[in-house]
PDB file of C-alpha atoms in Angstrom:
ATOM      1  CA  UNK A   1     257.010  50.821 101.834  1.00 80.00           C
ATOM      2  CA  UNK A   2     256.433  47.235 102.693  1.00 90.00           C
ATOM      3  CA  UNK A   3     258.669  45.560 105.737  1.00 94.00           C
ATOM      4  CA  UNK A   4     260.503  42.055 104.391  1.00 96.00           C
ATOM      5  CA  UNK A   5     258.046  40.322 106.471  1.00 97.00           C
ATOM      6  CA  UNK A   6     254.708  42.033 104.931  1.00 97.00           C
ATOM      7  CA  UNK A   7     256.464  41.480 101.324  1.00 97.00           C
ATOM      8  CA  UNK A   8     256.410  37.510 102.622  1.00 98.00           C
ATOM      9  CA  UNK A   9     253.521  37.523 103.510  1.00 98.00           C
ATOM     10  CA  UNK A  10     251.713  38.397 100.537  1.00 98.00           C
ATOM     11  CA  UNK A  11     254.304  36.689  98.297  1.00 98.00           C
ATOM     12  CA  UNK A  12     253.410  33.678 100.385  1.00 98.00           C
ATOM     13  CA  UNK A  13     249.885  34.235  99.429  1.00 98.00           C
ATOM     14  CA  UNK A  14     250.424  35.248  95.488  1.00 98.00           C
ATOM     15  CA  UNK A  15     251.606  31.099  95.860  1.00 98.00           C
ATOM     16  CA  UNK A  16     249.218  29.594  97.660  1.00 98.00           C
ATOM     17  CA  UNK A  17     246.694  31.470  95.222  1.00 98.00           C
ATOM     18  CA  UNK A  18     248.603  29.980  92.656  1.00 98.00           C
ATOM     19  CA  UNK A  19     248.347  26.453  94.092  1.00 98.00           C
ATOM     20  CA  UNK A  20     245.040  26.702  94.840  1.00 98.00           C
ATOM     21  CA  UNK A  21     243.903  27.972  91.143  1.00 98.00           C
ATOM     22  CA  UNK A  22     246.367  26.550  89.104  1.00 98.00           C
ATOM     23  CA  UNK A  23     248.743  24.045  90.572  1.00 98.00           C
ATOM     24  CA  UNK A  24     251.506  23.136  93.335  1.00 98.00           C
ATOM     25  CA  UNK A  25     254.083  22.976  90.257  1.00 98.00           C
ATOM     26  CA  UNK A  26     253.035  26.132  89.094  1.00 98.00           C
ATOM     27  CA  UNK A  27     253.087  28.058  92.247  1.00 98.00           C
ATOM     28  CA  UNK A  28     256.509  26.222  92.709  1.00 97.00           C
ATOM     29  CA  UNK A  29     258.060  27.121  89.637  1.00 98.00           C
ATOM     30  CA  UNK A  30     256.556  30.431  89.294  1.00 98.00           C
ATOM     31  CA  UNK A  31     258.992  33.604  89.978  1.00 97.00           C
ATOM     32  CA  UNK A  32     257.527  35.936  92.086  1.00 98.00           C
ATOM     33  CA  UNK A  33     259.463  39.503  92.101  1.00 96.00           C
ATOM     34  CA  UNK A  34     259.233  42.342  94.899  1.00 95.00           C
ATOM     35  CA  UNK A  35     257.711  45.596  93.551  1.00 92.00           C
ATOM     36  CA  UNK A  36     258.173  47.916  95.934  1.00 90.00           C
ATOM     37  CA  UNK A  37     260.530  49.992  96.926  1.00 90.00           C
ATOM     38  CA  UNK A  38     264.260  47.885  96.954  1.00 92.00           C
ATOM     39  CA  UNK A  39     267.571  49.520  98.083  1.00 91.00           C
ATOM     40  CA  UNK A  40     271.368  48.992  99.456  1.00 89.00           C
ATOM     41  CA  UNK A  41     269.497  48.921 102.956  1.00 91.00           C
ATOM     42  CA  UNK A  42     266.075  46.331 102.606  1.00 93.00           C
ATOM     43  CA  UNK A  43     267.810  44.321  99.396  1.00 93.00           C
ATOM     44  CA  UNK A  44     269.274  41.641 101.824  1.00 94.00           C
ATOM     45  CA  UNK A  45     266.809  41.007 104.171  1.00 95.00           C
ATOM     46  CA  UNK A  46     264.629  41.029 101.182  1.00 95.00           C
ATOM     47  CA  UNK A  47     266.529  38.486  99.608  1.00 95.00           C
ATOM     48  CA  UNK A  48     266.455  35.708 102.249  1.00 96.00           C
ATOM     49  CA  UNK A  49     263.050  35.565 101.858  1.00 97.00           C
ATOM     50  CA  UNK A  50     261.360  32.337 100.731  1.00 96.00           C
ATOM     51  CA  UNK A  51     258.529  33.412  98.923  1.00 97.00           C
ATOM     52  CA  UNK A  52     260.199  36.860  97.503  1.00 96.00           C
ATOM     53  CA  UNK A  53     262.166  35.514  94.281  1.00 96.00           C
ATOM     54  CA  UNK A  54     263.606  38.798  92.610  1.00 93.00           C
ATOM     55  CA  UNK A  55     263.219  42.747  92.676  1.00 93.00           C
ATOM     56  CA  UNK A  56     261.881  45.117  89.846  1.00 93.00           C
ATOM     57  CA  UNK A  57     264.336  47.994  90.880  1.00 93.00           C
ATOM     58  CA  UNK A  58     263.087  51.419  89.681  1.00 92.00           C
ATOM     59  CA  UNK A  59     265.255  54.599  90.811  1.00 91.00           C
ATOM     60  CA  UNK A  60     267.610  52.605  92.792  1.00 91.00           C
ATOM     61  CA  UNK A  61     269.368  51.133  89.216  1.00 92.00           C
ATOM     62  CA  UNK A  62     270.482  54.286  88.879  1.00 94.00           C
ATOM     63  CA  UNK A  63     272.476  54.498  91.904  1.00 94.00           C
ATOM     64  CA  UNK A  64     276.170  53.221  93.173  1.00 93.00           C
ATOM     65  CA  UNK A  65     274.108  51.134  95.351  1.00 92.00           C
ATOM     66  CA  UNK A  66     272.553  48.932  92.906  1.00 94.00           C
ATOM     67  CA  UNK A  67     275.210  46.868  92.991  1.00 93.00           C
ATOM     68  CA  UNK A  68     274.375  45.704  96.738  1.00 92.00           C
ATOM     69  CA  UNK A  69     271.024  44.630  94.972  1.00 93.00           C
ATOM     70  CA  UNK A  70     272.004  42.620  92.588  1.00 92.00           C
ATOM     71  CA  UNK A  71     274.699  40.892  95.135  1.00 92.00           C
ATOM     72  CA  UNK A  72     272.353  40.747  97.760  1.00 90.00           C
ATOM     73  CA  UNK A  73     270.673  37.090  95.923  1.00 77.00           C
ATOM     74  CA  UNK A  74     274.273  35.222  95.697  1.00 80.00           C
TER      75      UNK A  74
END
């Protein structure tokens, strides 16, 4: 399981690839989403993130705490 700041960090570099290969508008306006593993107790830190833009929740949607997840953006 990646920490918030190692999820970042290579969100941060998914853009900058993205800059670098395609363009800055396209690594702006491109939606990068966290793959790993997302629950009630990483979603918020996760969230404030700059670079991390959305979660693909697997297990976790099937849980009372899902609903923390999908708060944890607004």
């Amino acid at each position: 399981v990646a920490s918030p700041e190692q999820a970042q960090e290579v969100h941060a570099a998914i853009r900058e690839y993205l800059k670098t290969a395609v363009s800055s508008k396209v690594a702006e306006e491109t939606r990068i989403a966290y793959g790993g593993s997302v629950g009630g107790k990483n979603c918020k830190e996760l969230a404030q993130k700059p670079d991390v833009d959305g979660f693909l929740v697997g297990g976790a949607s099937l849980k009372p705490e899902f609903l923390d997840i999908v708060s944890a953006t607004q």
